[in-house]
GROMACS .gro file of C-alpha atoms in nm:
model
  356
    1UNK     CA    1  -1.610   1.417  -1.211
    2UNK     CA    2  -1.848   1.577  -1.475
    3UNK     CA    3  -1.720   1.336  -1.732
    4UNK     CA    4  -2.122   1.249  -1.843
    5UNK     CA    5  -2.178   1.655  -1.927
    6UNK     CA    6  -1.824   1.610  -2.087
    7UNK     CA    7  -1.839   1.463  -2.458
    8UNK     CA    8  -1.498   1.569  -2.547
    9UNK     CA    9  -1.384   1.325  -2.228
   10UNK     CA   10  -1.608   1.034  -2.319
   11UNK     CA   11  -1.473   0.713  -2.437
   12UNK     CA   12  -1.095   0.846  -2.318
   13UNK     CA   13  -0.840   0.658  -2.093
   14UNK     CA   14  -0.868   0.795  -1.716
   15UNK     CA   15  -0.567   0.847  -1.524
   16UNK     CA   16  -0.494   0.844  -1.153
   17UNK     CA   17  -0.191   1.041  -0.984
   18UNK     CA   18  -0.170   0.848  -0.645
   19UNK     CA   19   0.021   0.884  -0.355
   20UNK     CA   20   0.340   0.682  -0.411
   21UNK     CA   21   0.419   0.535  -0.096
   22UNK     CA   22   0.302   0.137  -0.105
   23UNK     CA   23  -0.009   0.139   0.132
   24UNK     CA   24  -0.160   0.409  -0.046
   25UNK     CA   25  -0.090   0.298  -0.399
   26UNK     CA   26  -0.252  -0.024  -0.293
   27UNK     CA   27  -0.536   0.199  -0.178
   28UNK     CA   28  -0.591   0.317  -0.457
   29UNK     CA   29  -0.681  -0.017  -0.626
   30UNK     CA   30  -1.023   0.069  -0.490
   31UNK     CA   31  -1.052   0.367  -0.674
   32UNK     CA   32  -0.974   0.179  -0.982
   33UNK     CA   33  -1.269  -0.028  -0.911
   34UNK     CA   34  -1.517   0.266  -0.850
   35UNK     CA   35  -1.372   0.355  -1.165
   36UNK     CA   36  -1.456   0.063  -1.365
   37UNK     CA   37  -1.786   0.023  -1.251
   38UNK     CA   38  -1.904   0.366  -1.288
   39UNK     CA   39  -1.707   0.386  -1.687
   40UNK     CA   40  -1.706   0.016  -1.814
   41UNK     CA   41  -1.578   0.147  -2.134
   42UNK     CA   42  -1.288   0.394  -2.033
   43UNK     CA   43  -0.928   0.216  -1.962
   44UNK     CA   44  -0.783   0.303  -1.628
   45UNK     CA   45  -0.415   0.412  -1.562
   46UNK     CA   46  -0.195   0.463  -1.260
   47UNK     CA   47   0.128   0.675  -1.231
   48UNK     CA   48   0.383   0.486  -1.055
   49UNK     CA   49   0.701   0.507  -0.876
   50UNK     CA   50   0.988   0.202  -0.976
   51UNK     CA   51   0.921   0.121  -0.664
   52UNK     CA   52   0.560   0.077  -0.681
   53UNK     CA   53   0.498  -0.026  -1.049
   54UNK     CA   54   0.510  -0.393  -0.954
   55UNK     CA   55   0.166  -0.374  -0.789
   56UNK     CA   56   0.010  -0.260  -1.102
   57UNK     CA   57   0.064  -0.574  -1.256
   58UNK     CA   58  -0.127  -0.768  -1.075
   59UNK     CA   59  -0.407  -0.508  -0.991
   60UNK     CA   60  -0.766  -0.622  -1.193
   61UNK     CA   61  -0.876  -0.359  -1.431
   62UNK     CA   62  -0.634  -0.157  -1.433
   63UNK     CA   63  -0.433  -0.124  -1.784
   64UNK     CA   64  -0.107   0.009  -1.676
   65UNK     CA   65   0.120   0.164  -1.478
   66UNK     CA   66   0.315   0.491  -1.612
   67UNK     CA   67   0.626   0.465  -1.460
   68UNK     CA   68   0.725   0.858  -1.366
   69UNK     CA   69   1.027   0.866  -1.106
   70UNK     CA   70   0.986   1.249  -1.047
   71UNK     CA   71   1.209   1.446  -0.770
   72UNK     CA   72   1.078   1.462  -0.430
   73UNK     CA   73   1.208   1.795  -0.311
   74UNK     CA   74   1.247   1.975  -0.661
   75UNK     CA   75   1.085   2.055  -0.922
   76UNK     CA   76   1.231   1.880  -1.160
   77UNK     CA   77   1.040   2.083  -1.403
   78UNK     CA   78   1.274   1.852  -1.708
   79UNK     CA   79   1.137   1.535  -1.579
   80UNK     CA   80   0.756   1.671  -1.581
   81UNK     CA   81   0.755   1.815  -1.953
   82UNK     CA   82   0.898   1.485  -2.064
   83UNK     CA   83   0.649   1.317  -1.834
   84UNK     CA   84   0.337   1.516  -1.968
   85UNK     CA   85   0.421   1.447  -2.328
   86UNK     CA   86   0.402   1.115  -2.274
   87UNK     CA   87   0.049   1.142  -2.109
   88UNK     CA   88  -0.024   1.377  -2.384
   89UNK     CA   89   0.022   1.076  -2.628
   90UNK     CA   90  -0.194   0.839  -2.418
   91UNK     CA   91  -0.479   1.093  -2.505
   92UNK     CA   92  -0.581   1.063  -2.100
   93UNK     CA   93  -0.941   1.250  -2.096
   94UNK     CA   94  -0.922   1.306  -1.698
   95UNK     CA   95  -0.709   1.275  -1.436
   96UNK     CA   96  -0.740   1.204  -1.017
   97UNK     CA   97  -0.489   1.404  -0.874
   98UNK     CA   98  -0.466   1.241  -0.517
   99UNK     CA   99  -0.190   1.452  -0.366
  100UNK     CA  100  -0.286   1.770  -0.200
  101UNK     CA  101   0.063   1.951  -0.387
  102UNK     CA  102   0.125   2.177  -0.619
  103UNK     CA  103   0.395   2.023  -0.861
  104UNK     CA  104   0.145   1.706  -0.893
  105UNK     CA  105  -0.072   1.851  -1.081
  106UNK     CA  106   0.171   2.015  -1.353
  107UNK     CA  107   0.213   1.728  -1.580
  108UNK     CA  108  -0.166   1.643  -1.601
  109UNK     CA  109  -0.166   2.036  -1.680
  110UNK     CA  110   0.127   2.053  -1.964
  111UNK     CA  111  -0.051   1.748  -2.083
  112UNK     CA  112  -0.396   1.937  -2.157
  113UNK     CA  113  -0.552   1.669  -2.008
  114UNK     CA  114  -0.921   1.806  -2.061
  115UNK     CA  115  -1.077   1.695  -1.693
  116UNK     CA  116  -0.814   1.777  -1.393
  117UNK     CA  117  -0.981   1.658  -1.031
  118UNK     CA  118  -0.851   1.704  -0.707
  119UNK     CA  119  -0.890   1.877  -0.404
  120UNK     CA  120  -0.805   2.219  -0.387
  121UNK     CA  121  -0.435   2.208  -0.209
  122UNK     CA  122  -0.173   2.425  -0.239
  123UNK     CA  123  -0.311   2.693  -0.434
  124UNK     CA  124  -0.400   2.477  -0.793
  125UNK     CA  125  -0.600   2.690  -0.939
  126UNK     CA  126  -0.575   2.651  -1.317
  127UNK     CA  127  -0.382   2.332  -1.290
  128UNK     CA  128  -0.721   2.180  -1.169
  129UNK     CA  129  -0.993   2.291  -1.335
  130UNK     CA  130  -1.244   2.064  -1.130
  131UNK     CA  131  -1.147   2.149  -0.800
  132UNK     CA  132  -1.317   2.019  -0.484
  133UNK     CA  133  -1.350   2.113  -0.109
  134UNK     CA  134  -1.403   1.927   0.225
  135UNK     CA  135  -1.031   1.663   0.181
  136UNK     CA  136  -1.003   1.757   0.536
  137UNK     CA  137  -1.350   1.650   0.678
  138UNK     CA  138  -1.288   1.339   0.504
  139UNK     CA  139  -1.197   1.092   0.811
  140UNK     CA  140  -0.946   0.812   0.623
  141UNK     CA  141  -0.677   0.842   0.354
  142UNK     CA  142  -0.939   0.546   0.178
  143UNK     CA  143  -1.213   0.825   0.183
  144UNK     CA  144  -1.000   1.087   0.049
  145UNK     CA  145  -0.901   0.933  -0.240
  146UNK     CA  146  -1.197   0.768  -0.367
  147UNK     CA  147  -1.416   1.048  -0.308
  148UNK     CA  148  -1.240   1.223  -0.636
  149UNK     CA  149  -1.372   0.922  -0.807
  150UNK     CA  150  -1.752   1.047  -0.741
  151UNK     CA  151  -1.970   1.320  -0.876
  152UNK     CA  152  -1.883   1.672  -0.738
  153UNK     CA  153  -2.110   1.660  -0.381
  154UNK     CA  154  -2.188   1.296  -0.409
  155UNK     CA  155  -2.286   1.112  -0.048
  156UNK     CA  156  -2.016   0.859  -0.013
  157UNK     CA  157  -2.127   0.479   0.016
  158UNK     CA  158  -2.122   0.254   0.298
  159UNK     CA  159  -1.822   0.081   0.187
  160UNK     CA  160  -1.572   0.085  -0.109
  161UNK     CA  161  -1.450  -0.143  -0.295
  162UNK     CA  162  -1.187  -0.363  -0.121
  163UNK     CA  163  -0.874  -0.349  -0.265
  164UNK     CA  164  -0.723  -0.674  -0.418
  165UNK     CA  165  -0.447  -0.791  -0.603
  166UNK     CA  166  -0.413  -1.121  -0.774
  167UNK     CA  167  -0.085  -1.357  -0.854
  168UNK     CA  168  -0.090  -1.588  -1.099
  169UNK     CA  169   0.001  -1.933  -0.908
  170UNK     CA  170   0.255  -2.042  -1.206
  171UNK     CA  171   0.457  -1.716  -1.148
  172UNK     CA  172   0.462  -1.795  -0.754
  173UNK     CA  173   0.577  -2.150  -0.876
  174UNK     CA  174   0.817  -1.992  -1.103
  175UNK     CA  175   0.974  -1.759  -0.836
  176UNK     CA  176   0.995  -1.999  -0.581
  177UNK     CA  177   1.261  -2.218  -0.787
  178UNK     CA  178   1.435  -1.931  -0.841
  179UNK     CA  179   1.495  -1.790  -0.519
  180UNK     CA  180   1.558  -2.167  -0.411
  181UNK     CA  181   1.254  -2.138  -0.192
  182UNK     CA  182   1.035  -2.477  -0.307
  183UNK     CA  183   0.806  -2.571  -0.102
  184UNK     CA  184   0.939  -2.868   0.154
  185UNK     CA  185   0.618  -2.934   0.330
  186UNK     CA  186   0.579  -2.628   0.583
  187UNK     CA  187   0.400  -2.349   0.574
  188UNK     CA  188   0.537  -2.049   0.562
  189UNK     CA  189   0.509  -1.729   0.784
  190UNK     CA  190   0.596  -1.399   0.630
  191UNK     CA  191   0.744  -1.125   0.889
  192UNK     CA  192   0.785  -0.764   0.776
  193UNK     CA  193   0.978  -0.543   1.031
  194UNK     CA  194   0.966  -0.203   0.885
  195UNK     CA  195   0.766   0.095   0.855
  196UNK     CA  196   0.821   0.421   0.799
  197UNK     CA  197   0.964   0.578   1.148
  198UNK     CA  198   1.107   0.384   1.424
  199UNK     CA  199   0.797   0.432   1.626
  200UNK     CA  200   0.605   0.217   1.406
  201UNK     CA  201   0.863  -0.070   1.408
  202UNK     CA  202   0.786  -0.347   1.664
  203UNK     CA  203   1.141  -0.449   1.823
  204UNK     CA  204   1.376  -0.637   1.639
  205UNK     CA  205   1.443  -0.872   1.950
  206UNK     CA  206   1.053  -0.928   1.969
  207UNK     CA  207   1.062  -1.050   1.577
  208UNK     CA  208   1.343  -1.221   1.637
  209UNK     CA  209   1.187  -1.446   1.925
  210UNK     CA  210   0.847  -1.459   1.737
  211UNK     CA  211   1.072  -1.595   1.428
  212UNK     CA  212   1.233  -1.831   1.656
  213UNK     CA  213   0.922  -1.990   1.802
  214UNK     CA  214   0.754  -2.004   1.472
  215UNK     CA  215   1.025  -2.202   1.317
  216UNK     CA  216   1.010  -2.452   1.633
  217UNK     CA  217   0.654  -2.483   1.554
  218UNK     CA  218   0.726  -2.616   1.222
  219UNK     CA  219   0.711  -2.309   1.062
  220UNK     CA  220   0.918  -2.140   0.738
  221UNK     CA  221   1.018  -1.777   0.802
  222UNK     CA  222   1.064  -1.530   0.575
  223UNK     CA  223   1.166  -1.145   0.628
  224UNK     CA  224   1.072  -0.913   0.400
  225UNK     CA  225   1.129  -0.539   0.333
  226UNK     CA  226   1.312  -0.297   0.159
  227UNK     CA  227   1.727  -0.255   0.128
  228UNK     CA  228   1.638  -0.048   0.457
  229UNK     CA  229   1.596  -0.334   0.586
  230UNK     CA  230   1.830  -0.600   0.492
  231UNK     CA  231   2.046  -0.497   0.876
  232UNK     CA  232   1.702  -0.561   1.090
  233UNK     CA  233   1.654  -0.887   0.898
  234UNK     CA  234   2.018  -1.003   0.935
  235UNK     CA  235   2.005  -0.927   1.340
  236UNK     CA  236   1.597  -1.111   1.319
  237UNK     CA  237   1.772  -1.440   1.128
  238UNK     CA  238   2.099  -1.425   1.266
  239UNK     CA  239   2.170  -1.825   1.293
  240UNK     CA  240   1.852  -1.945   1.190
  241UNK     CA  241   1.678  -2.129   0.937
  242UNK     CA  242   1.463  -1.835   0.867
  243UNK     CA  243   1.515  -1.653   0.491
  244UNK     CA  244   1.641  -1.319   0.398
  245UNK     CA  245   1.456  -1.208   0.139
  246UNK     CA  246   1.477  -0.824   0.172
  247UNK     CA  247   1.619  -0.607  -0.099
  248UNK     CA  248   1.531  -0.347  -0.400
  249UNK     CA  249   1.247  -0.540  -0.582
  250UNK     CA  250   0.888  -0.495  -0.465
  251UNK     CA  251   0.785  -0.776  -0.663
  252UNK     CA  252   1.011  -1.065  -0.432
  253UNK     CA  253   0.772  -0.944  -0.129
  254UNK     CA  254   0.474  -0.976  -0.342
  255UNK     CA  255   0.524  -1.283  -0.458
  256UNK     CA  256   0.600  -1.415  -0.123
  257UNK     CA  257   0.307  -1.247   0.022
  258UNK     CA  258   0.110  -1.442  -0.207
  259UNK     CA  259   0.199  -1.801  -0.107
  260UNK     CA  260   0.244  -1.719   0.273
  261UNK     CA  261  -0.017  -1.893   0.543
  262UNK     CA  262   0.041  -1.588   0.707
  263UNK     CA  263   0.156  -1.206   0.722
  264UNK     CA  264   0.279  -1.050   1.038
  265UNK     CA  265   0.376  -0.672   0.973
  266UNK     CA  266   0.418  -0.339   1.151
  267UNK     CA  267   0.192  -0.088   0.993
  268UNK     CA  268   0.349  -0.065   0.684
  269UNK     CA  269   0.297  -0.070   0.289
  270UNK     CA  270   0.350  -0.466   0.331
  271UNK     CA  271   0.099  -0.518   0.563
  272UNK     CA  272  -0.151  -0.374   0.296
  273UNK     CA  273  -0.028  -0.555   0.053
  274UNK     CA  274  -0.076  -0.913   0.218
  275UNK     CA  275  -0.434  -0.807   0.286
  276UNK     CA  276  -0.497  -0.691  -0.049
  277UNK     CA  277  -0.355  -1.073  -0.176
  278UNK     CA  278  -0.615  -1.228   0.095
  279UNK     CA  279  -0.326  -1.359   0.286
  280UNK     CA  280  -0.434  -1.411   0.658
  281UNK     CA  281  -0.287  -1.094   0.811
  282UNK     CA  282  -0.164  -1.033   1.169
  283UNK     CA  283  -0.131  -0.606   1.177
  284UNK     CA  284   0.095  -0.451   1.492
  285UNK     CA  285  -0.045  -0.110   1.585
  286UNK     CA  286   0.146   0.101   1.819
  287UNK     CA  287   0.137   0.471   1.741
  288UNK     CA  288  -0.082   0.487   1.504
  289UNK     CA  289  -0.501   0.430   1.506
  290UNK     CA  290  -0.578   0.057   1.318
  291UNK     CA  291  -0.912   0.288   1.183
  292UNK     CA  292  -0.758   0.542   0.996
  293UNK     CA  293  -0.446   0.370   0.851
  294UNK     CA  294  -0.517  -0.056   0.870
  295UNK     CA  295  -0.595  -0.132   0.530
  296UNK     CA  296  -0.939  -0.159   0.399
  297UNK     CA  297  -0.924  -0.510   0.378
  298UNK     CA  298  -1.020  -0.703   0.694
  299UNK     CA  299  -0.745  -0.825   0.886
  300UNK     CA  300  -0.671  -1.162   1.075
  301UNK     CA  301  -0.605  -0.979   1.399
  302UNK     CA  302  -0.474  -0.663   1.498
  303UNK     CA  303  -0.236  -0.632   1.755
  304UNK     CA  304  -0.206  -0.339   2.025
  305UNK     CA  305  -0.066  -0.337   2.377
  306UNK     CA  306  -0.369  -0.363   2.629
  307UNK     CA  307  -0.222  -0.098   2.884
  308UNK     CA  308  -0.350   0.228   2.890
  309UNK     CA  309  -0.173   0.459   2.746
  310UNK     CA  310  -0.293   0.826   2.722
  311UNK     CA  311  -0.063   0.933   2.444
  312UNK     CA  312  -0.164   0.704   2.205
  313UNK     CA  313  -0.216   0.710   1.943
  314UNK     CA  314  -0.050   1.032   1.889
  315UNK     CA  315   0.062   0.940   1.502
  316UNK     CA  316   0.448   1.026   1.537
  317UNK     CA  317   0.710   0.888   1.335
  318UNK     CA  318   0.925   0.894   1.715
  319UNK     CA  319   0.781   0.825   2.020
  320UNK     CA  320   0.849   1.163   2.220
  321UNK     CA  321   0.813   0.998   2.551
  322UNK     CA  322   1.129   0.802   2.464
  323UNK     CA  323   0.943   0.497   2.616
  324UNK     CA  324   0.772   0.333   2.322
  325UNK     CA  325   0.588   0.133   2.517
  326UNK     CA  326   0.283   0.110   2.257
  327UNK     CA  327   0.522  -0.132   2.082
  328UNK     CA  328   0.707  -0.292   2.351
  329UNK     CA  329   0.456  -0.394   2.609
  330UNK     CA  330   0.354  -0.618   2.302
  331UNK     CA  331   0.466  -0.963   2.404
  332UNK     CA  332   0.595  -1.219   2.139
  333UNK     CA  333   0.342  -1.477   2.251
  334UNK     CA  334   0.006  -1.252   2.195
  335UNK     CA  335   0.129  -1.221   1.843
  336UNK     CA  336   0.196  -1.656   1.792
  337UNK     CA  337  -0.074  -1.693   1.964
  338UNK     CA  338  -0.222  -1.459   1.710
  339UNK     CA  339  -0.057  -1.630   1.344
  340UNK     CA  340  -0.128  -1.983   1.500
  341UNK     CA  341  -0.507  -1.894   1.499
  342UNK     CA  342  -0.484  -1.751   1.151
  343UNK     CA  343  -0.368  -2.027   1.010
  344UNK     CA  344  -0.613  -2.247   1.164
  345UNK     CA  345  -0.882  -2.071   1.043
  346UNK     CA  346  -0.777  -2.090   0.704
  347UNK     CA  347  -0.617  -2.431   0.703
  348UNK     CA  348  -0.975  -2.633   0.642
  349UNK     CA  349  -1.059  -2.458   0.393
  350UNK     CA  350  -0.709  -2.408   0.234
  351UNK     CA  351  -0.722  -2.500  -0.198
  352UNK     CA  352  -0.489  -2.845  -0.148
  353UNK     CA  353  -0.339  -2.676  -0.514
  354UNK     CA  354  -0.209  -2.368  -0.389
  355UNK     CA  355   0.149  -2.358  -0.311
  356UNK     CA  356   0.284  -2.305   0.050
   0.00000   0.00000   0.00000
C-alpha cells in the first residue's frame, strides 16, 4: 500500500475482503496484525460471511466484521450496490482485496474506496487501482495474503504474525451451562471429522474407534462441524457417551475449541481455528502438504501415513486412485498415542482456573 504518499487515506478505517472459507478467514487474523502494527491509528475491518462473522469477535484488533452474504455463482450485482453503500458510509480509506476474482472487487469499487489493493486477477483493472504482480510465486495462501498488507515490492519477513483468537473464560463458562456441558472432572477431547472433499476426511470408523478409546481413557468427546456433518457425527457417537455438538453456528465449535485439552481435526477450517485459540492440536494430513495449508500456528503433531506413496500429495478433493490410502493406512492408535502426549505436555503447566 502507498497509504504514507496518500493524505486523503490517512487516519481512515482499512478494510480487508478475505477469502471466506474458515481457515483462511482465520488467516487472515495475521494480516490484521501486520496491519495494526504498521497503522496504530487506522481501525481495521473484515468482510464476513454469517458463517464466518463469529471469528471476528474474538479476533484482537480488529473492530468489526461487515457481514456481506453475497452470491457465489452470480453476480448478484443488487446485493453489491447495497453492500458498497454501506462501506461507503464507513468512510473505508483502503481496501485488501484477497481474492484473485473479478466481482470481489466491485463493491470496494462502487464504494470509491480511495486505495483498492490486490493482485492483478481476472482482469481488475480499474476496480484496483493498486494492482500487484507475482500472487503466483508466492509459495502459501499465508504469504499471499499478507503480502497485500506490505509496501508495493517489499521483501517479506521471516515470519508473520501468528494468528490468534481469544475467548473470554466467562462466556466459555456461560456456554457450557447452556449446552448442559459443565465440566464433571474430565478433560475433554474435541474431534472434527470434516473437510472440504472426501479425500481430506479421515474415516468415520477410524474416529469412531479413536472416540471410543479416548472415552475409556477417561476422556470427554465432543464432535464438531457443520450441519454437513451432523450424519458423520451420529455414525462416530452412535451409543456412546461422546457429544453431538455439530450444527449451523460457528460460534458452538469455537467455544468448545476453547476449553478443549485437545483438537484432533482433518485439515479443515476447525483445525485452524483450535490452533489459533492455542488449543493443543493433533492435524491429519492425507492429500494435502501440512506446509502449504497447516495453519501458521504450530501444531501438537501432525499426522500422515508413513508409507510411501508417490501420488501424494496430489491436493484433490477425491482421491483418483480410488484407494485413499493417505488417510486410511493412518491407524487409530498413532493418533491416541498422539492426543495422549498433547495433553501431557500441557497438563503441568495447565492454569488450575481454566475450565475443562
Amino acid at each position: 500500500m502507498n497509504v504514507n504518499s496518500n493524505h486523503s487515506v490517512s487516519g481512515r478505517p482499512i478494510l480487508i475482503v478475505p477469502y471466506m472459507w474458515i481457515g483462511d478467514f482465520v488467516r487472515c487474523h495475521s494480516v490484521v496484525s501486520l496491519l495494526r502494527q504498521r497503522f496504530a491509528a487506522r481501525p481495521v475491518d473484515m468482510l464476513a460471511t454469517t458463517l464466518c462473522a463469529p471469528l471476528a469477535d474474538y479476533m484482537p484488533g480488529l473492530r468489526q466484521a461487515i457481514i456481506a452474504d453475497l452470491p457465489r455463482n452470480r453476480l448478484g450485482l443488487a446485493r453489491q450496490s447495497a453492500l458498497a453503500r454501506r462501506l461507503k458510509r464507513e468512510g473505508y480509506g483502503t481496501v485488501l482485496v484477497m481474492p484473485r476474482t473479478w466481482k470481489s472487487a466491485l463493491a470496494p469499487f462502487f464504494a470509491g474506496i480511495p486505495e483498492r489493493t490486490g493482485f492483478v486477477g481476472e482482469a481488475r483493472f480499474g476496480l484496483l487501482n493498486d494492482l500487484r504482480f507475482g500472487e503466483r510465486a508466492l509459495p502459501r495462501m499465508v504469504d499471499r495474503c499478507a503480502a497485500l498488507a506490505l509496501p508495493a515490492g517489499a521483501k517479506l519477513p521471516a515470519a508473520w504474525p501468528l494468528p490468534e483468537l481469544k475467548v473470554p473464560a466467562a462466556e466459555v463458562d456461560s456456554w457450557r451451562k447452556r449446552r448442559g456441558l459443565a465440566g464433571d472432572g474430565r478433560p475433554v477431547v474435541t474431534l472434527a471429522p470434516g473437510a472440504v472433499g472426501p479425500s481430506k476426511r479421515w474415516p468415520k470408523d477410524s474416529y469412531a474407534a479413536l472416540a471410543r478409546r479416548l472415552l475409556a481413557d477417561g476422556f470427554a468427546v465432543w464432535v464438531l462441524g457443520g450441519p454437513e456433518e451432523k450424519a458423520l457425527a451420529a455414525e462416530i457417537v452412535s451409543d456412546s457417551q461422546a457429544r453431538d455438538l455439530t450444527g449451523h453456528d460457528l460460534r458452538d465449535a469455537i467455544l468448545a475449541l476453547a476449553c478443549a485439552a485437545a483438537a484432533v481435526s482433518n485439515d479443515s477450517g476447525l483445525l485452524h481455528v483450535a490452533a489459533a485459540l492455542g488449543t493443543p492440536s493433533i492435524g491429519i494430513f492425507g492429500p494435502t502438504s501440512p506446509w502449504h495449508w497447516a495453519p501458521l500456528n504450530s501444531l501438537a503433531a501432525t499426522i500422515e501415513t508413513t508409507a510411501e506413496l508417490p501420488c501424494r500429495p496430489c491436493h484433490k478433493p477425491v482421491c483418483r486412485l480410488v484407494h485413499h490410502r493417505c488417510m486410511h493406512d493412518i491407524a487409530p492408535e498413532a493418533v491416541l498415542a498422539a492426543t495422549r502426549r498433547a495433553i501431557a505436555a500441557v497438563e503441568p503447566a495447565k492454569d488450575p482456573g481454566r475450565t475443562v
